[in-house]
Structures are given as structure tokens and as C-alpha cells.
mmCIF file of C-alpha atoms in Angstrom:
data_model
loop_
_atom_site.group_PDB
_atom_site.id
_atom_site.type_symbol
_atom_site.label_atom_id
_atom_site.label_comp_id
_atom_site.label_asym_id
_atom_site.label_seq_id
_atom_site.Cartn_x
_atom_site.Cartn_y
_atom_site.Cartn_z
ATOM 1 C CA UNK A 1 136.219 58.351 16.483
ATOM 2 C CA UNK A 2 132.555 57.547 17.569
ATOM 3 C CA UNK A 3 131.212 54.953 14.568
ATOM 4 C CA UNK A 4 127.648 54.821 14.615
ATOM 5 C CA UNK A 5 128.025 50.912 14.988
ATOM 6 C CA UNK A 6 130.322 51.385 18.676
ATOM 7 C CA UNK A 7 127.854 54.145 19.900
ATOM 8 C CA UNK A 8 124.868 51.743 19.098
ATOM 9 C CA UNK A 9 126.597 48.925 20.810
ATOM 10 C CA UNK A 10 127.825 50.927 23.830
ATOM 11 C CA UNK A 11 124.216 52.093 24.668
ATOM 12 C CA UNK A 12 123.182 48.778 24.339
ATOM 13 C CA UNK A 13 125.980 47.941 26.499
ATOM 14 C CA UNK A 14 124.861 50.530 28.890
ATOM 15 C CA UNK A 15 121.296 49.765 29.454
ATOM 16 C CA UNK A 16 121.538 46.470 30.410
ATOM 17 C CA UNK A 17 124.558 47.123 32.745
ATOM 18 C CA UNK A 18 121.913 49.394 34.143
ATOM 19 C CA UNK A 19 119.327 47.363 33.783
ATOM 20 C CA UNK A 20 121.625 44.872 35.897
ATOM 21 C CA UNK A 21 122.172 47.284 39.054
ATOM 22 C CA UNK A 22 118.296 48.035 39.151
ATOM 23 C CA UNK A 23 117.818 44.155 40.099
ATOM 24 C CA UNK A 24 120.930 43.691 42.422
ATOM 25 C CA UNK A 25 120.003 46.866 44.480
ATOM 26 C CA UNK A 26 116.423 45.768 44.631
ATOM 27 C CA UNK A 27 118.063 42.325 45.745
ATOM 28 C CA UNK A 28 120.606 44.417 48.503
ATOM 29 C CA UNK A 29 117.948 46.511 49.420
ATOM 30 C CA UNK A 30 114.038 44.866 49.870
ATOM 31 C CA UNK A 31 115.036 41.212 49.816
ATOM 32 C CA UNK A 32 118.488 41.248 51.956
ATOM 33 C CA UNK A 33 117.055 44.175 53.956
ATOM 34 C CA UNK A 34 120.627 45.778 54.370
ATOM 35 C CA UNK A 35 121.619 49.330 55.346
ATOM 36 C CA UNK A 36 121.285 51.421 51.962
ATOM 37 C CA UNK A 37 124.441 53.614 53.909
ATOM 38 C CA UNK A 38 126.483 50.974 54.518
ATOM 39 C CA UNK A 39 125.889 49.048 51.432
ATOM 40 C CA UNK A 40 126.028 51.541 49.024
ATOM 41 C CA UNK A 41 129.257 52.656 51.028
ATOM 42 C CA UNK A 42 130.960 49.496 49.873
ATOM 43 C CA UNK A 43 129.064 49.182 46.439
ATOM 44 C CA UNK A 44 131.968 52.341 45.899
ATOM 45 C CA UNK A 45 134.864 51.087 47.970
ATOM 46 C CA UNK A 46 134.876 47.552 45.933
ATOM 47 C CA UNK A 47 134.924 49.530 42.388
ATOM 48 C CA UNK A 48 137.910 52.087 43.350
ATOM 49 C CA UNK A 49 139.681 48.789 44.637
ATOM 50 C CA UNK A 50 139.198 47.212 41.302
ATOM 51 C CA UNK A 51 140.373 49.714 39.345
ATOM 52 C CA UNK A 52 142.936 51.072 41.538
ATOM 53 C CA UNK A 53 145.825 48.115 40.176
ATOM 54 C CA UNK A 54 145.303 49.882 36.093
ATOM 55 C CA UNK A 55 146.040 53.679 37.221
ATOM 56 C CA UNK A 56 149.739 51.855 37.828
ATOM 57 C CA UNK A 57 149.456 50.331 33.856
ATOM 58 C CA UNK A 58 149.938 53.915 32.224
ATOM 59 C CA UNK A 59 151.040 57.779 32.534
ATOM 60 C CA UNK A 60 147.756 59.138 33.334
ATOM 61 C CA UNK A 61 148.042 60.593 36.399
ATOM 62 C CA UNK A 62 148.417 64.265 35.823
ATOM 63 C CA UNK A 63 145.422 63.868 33.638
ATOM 64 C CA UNK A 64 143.664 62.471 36.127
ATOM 65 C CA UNK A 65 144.541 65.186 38.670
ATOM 66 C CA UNK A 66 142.968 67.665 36.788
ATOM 67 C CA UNK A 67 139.956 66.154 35.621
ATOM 68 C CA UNK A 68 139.376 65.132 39.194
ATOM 69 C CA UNK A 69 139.625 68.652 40.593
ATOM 70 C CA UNK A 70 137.606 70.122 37.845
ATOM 71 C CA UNK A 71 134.456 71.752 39.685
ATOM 72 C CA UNK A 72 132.216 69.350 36.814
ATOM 73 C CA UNK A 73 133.419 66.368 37.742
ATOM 74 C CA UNK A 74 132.848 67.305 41.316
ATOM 75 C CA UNK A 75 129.753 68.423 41.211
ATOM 76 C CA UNK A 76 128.262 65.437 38.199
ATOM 77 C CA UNK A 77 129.898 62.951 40.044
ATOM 78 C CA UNK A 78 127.879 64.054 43.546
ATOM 79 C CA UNK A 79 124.823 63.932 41.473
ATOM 80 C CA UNK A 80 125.552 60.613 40.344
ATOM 81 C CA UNK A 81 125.947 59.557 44.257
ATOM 82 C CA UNK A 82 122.989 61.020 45.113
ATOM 83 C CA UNK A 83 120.790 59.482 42.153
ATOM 84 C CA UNK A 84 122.367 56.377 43.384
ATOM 85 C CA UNK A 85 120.919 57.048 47.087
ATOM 86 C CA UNK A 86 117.173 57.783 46.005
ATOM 87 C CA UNK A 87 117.210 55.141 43.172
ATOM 88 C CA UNK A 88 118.180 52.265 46.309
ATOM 89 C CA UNK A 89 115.400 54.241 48.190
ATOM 90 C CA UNK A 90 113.202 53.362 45.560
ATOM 91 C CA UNK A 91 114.233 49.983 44.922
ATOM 92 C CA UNK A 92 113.774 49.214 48.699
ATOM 93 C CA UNK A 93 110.062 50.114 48.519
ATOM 94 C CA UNK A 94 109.048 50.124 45.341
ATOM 95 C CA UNK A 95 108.977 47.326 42.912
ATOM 96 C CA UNK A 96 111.558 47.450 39.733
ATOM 97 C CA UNK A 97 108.347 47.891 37.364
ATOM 98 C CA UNK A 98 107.027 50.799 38.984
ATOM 99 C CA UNK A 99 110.578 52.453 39.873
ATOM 100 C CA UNK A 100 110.997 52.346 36.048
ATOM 101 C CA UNK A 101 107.833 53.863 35.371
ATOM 102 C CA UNK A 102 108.567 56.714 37.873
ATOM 103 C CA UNK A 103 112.126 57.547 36.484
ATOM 104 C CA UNK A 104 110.350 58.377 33.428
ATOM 105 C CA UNK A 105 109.243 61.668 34.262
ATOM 106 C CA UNK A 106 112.754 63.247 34.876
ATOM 107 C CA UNK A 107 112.835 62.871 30.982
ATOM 108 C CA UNK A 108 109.928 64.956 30.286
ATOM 109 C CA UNK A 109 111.425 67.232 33.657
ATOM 110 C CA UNK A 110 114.738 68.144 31.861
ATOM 111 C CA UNK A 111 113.585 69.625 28.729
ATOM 112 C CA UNK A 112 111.449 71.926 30.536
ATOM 113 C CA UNK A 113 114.623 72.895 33.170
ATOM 114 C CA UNK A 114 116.504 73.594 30.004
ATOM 115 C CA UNK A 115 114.253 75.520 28.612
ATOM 116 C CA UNK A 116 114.075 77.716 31.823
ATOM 117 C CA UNK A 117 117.910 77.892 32.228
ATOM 118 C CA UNK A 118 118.180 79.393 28.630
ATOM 119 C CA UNK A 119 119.334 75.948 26.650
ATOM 120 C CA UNK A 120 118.249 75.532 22.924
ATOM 121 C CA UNK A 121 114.469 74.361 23.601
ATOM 122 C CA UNK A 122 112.713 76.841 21.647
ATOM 123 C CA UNK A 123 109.110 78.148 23.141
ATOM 124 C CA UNK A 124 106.855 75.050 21.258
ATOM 125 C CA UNK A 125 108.864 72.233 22.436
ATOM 126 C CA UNK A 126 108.758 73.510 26.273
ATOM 127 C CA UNK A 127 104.891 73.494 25.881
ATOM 128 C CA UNK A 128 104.857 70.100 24.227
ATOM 129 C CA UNK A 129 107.095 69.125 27.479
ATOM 130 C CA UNK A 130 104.794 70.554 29.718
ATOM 131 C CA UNK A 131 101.622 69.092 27.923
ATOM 132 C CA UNK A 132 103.748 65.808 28.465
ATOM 133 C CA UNK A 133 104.396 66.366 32.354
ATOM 134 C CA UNK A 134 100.897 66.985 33.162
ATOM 135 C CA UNK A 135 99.255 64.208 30.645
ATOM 136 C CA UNK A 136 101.995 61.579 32.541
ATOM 137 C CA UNK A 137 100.720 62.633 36.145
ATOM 138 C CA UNK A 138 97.342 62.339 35.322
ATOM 139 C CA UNK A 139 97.681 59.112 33.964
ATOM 140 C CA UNK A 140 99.737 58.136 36.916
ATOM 141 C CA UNK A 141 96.972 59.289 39.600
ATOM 142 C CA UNK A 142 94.279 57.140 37.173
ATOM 143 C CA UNK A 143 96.389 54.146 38.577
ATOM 144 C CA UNK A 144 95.381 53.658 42.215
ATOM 145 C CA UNK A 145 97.223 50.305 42.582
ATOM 146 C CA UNK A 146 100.404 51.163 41.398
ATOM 147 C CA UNK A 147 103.097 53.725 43.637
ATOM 148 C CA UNK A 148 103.567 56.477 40.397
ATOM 149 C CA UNK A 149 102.792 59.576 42.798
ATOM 150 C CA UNK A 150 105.757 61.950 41.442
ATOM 151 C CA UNK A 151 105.024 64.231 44.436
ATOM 152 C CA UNK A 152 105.389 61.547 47.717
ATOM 153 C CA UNK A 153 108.777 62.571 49.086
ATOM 154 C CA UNK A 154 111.245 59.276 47.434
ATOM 155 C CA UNK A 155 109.668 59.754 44.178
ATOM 156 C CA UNK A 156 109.787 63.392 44.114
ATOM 157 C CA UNK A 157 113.414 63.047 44.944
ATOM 158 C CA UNK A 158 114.246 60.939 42.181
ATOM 159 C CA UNK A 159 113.041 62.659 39.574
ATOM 160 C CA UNK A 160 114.632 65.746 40.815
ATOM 161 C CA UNK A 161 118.287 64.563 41.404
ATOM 162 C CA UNK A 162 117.945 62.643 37.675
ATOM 163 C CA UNK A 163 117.111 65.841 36.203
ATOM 164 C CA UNK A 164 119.672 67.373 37.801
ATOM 165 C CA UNK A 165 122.171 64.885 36.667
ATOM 166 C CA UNK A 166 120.688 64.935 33.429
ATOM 167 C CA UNK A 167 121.330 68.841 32.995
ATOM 168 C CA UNK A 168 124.851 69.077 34.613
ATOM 169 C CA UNK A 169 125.864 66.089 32.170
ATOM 170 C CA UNK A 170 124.458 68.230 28.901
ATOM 171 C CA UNK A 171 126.092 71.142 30.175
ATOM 172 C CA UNK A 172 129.476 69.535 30.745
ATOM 173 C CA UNK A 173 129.597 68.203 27.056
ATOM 174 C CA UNK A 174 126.764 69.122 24.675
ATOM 175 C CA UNK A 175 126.729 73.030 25.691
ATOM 176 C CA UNK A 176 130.289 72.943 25.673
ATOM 177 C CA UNK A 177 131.087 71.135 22.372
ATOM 178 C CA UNK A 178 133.648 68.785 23.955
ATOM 179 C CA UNK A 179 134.744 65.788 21.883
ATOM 180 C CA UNK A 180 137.080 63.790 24.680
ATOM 181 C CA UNK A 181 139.243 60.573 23.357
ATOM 182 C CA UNK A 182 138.512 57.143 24.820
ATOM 183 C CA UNK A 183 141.641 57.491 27.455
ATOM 184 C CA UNK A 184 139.800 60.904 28.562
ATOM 185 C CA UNK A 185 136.466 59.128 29.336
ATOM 186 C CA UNK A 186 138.628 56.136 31.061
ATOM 187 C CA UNK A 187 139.980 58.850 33.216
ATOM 188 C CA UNK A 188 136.459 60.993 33.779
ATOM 189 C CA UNK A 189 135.508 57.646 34.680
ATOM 190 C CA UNK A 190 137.570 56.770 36.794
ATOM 191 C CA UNK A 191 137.666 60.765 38.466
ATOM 192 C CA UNK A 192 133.986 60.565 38.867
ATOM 193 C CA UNK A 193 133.805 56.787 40.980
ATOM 194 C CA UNK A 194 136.458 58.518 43.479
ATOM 195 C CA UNK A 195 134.101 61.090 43.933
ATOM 196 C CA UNK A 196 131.517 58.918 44.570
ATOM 197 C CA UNK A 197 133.329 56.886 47.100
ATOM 198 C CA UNK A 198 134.331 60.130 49.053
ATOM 199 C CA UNK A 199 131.148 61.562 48.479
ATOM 200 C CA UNK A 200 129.548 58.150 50.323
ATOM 201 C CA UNK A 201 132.413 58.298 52.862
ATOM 202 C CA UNK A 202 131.409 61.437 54.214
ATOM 203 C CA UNK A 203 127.691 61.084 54.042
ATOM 204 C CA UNK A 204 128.259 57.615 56.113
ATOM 205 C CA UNK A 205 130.453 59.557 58.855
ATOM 206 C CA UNK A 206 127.923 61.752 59.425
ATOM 207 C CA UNK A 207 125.193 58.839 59.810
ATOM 208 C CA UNK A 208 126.921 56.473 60.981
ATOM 209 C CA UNK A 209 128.515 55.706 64.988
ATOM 210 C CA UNK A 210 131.424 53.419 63.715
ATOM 211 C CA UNK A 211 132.533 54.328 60.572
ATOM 212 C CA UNK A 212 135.775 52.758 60.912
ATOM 213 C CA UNK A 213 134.067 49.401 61.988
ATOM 214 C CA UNK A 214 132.192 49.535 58.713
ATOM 215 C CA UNK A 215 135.313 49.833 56.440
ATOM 216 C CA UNK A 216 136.537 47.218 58.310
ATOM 217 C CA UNK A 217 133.837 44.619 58.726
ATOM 218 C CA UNK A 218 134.548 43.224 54.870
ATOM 219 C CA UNK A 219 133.284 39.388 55.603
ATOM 220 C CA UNK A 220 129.782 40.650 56.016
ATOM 221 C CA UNK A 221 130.018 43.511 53.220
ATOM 222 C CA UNK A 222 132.138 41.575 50.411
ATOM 223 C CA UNK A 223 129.732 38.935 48.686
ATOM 224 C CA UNK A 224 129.903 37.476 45.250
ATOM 225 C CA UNK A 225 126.923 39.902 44.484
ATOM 226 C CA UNK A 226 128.447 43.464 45.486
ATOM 227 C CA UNK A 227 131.840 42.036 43.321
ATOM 228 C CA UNK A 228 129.308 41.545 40.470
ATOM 229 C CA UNK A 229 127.733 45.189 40.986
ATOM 230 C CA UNK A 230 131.316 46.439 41.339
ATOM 231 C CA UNK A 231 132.169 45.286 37.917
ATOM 232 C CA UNK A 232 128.749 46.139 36.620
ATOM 233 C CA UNK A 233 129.177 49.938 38.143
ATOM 234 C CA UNK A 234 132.656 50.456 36.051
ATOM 235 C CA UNK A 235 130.805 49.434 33.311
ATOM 236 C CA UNK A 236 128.008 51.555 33.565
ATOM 237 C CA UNK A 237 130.157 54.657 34.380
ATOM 238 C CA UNK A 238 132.269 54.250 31.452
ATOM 239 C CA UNK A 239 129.815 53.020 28.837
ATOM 240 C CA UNK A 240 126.863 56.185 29.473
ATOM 241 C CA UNK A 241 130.227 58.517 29.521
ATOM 242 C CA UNK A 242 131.051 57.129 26.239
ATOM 243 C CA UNK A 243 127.231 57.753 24.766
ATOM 244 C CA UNK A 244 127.453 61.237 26.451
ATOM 245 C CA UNK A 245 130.447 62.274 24.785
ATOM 246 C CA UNK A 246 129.689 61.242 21.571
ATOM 247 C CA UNK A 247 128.141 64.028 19.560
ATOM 248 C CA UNK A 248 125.242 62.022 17.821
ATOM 249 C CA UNK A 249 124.534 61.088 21.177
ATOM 250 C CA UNK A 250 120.803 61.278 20.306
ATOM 251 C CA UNK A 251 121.325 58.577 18.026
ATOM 252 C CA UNK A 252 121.584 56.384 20.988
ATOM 253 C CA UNK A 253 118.455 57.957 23.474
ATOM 254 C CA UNK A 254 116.212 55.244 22.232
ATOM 255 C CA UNK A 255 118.196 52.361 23.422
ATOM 256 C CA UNK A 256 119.517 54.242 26.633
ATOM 257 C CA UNK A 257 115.869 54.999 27.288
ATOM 258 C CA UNK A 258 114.798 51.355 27.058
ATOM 259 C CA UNK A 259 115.930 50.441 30.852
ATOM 260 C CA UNK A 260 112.045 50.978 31.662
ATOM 261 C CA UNK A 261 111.350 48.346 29.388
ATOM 262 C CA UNK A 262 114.440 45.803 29.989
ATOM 263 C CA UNK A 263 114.665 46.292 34.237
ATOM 264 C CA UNK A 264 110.891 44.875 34.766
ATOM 265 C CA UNK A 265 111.860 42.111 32.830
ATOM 266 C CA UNK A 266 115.056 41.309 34.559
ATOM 267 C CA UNK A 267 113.032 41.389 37.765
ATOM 268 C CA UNK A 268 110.503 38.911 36.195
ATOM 269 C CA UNK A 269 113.366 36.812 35.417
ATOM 270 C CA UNK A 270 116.318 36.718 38.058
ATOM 271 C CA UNK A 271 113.610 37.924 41.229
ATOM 272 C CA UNK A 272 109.949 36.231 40.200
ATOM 273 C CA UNK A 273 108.228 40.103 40.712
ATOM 274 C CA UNK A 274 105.549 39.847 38.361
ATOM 275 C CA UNK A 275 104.473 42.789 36.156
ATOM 276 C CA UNK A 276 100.992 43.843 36.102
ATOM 277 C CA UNK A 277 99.001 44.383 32.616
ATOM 278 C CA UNK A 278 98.844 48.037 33.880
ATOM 279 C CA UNK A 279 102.043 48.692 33.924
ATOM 280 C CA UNK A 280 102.888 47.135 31.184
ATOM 281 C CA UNK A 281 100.726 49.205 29.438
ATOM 282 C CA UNK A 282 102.205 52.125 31.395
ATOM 283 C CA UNK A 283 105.785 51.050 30.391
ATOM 284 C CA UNK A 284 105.458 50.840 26.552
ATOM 285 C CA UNK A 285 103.143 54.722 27.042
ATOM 286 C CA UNK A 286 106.221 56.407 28.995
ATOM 287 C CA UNK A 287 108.400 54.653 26.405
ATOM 288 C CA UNK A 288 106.854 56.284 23.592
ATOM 289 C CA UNK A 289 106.306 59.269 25.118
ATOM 290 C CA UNK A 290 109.976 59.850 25.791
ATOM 291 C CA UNK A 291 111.554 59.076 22.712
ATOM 292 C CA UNK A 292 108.928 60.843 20.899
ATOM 293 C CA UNK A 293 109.667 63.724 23.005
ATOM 294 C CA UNK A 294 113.280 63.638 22.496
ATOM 295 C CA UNK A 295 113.259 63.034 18.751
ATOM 296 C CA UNK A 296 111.155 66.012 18.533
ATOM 297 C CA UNK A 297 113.106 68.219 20.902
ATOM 298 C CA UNK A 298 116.446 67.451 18.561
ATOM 299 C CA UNK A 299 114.698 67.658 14.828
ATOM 300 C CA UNK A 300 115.367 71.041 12.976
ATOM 301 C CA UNK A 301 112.816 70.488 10.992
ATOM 302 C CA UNK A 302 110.221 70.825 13.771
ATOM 303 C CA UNK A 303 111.792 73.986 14.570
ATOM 304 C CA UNK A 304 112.644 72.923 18.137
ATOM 305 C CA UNK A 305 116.890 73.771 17.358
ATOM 306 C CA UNK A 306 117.818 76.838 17.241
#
């Protein structure tokens, strides 16, 4: 089912759907100066409505009932919401390049968190992780004049909630050797964005004094931009599903891990935020370093697979 040519093309797919968002919400978020609640409230209403007309173009729906109310699902798709949260965080006071550069370390993060929680990281490759964690934060305090402090409170709380993501997704279908079809991942898809939206629904009761006023208000929460995000949010969902779920997955981490390197451009493109030499240089390191790490981490022959 999972050619090496669709998997290739489907993380390519991904990361620049990804790539995308990172520019939009930096758009939403700095530039427009809207409410990261509210918006990102309606950057999951306008998706559900969207896909809401195909759940009527086939028999799915007991499959969808019980994917939804699996306790994964549940509790990957609240992960997803709140990566979402600290990544607009981010994007709303950090630039895209150094955002990028910060996201970075929740890929050195997660091999150490699986080794702790008993995954197949064997005893060398958590020490080459950790030798990675520390080398990346001390090259990120050499850097005065760029925000790459992993320990203020937004950046600390990114890397965190990716890692957690990270783990719950290997969990859900690496540890547990699941091969779903392309209708499953539709529907996983699909299961996880009405998550989100309730997820975001309750989260903006509780912080908000009108919620009802919000859902209503569309003219100034419907744009041309949040239908493009919509669109670009399906795609997203259903593309890194599909990379997930295939099981040479690792194939694809190079290209899925090139959003650090595609995002800053985007920015230099569609917002005129320039990139500094630094981090460039500090793009193209944490590149390296992660694919390295994760080609390393997955090789028998370095003894790192048990």
C-alpha cells in the first residue's frame, strides 16, 4: 500500500502545508495582532465545516464513531491543539526563523523520553541524544541576538507539548504495529480535527465572556486567509497521518524535518522577515543534527534497535 514514491511525495506534501501555516499564523498572530483564542477557535470551526458535506458521500460513520471515542485519538488529537496554541504563541513573538530553530530541540527531546519510558533506544543512542541536547543549548546561549532560550516559559512549552505529541503519535502506530488503509487515516483525520475544535471550544468558554458572540461574529473571523489555512490544516492532518502510518516512515524524517529550513524562507518570501547569517548557520546545524540523530537512532547496524 505505501510505495516509496507516495510516502516521498506525501512528506513533501506535508512540509510545505506546514511550512504554509507557520507563515499565515505568524501573519494572524504578530502582523494582524488578533486574539490567538478566538482565532485559532475559528482556524477549527472553518475546517470541520469544510469537511462536514463528505462524511454524507460514504458509509463511514460507525468507523468514525469508534475511532473518535478511542482514548488515542482523544488524547493525540488534544496534543495536537495544544502544539497548535504554543506554536501561535511563538509565532506572535518570535520570528518564523527562530521559531524553527527552537522546535528543533523536541527532536533531540523525544529520543531521550523514549528511552526513559522503556521504547527501543538502546543505552548509546540515549547518550548520543543527550550529548545532542546539551551541545544544541549551548550553542543556543552562544547566540545573544537571537530568542533560542529552550527554558523561557513559550519556548519551554513548545518543545514539551511537541515531544509529547511526538511520543503519543509513535506509541499509537509504531509501538503498536498498526498498518491503517487510506479510508482509516481519512477518518483518524477527520476524528482528530473534531477533537480539536471541541478541544478549542472549551478552552475559549473558559477564557472567554461571550462565547456565543464569537461563534457568531463570522464577518470579522471568516477572511480569504483563515479559508486558505482551513484547507491547508486538512491537508496537513491527513498528509503527516499518512507518513505516520506508513511503516518506513523513517524513510520520510528527512523531508518532514526540513520545515526549519523551508518556513524561514517562506517568511523571506510572502512576509519580507529577513534571516540573519546566524541563523542560517543555526538552521542548516539543527538540520543536520536531527537527521543525523534519527538515522542513527533507526540503523541496526549501529546497534541502536533492539
Amino acid at each position: 500500500m505505501y510505495e516509496l514514491s507516495s510516502l516521498l511525495l506525501m512528506a513533501t506534501f506535508s512540509t510545505i502545508c506546514r511550512s504554509a501555516l507557520n507563515i499565515i499564523d505568524r501573519k494572524q498572530f504578530f502582523l494582524n495582532k488578533e486574539d490567538i483564542w478566538k482565532k485559532s477557535l475559528w482556524n477549527n470551526i472553518v475546517p470541520m465545516l469544510l469537511i462536514f458535506p463528505f462524511l454524507f458521500m460514504s458509509d463511514n460513520f460507525k468507523k468514525l464513531s469508534e475511532i473518535t471515542f478511542s482514548y488515542e485519538v482523544l488524547f493525540f488529537s488534544c496534543t495536537i491543539q495544544i502544539v497548535a496554541y504554543f506554536f501561535s504563541y511563538a509565532l506572535k513573538n518570535y520570528r518564523v526563523s527562530e521559531v524553527a530553530i527552537i522546535s528543533k530541540y523536541a527532536d533531540i527531546t523525544v529520543p531521550i523520553c523514549l528511552y526513559f519510558i522503556g521504547s527501543y533506544l538502546r543505552f548509546e543512542c540515549f547518550l548520543l541524544a543527550l550529548y545532542f541536547l546539551f551541545f544544541w543549548i549551548s550553542i543556543g546561549c552562544l547566540f545573544k541576538n537571537i530568542n533560542l532560550n529552550i527554558f523561557s516559559l513559550i519556548s519551554f512549552c513548545l518543545v514539551i507539548s511537541l515531544t509529547i505529541q511526538a511520543i503519543s503519535g509513535y506509541f499509537m502506530y509504531v509501538e503498536n504495529d498498526k498498518n491503517p488503509s487510506i479510508n482509516e487515516i481519512a477518518i483518524f483525520s477527520i476524528a482528530t480535527l473534531l477533537w480539536r475544535l471541541l478541544f478549542s471550544l472549551i478552552v475559549n468558554f473558559y477564557v472567554s465572556e461571550n462565547l456565543f458572540k464569537i461563534v457568531l461574529n463570522k464577518s470579522q473571523n471568516i477572511d480569504l486567509l483563515t479559508l486558505l489555512r482551513a484547507v491547508l490544516t486538512i491537508a496537513t492532518q491527513f498528509s503527516l497521518l499518512f507518513v505516520m502510518a506508513s511503516p518506513n516512515f523513517l524513510i520520510a524524517w528527512p523531508i518532514l524535518n526540513s520545515t526549519c529550513l523551508i518556513s524561514p524562507i517562506f517568511a523571506y518570501l510572502f512576509l519580507n522577515e529577513r534571516i540573519r547569517k546566524s541563523e542560517i548557520f543555526l538552521i542548516f546545524i539543527s538540520f543536520f543534527i536531527t537527521t543525523f540523530s534519527m538515522i542513527i537512532f533507526s540503523s541496526k547496524e549501529y546497534g541502536c534497535v533492539k
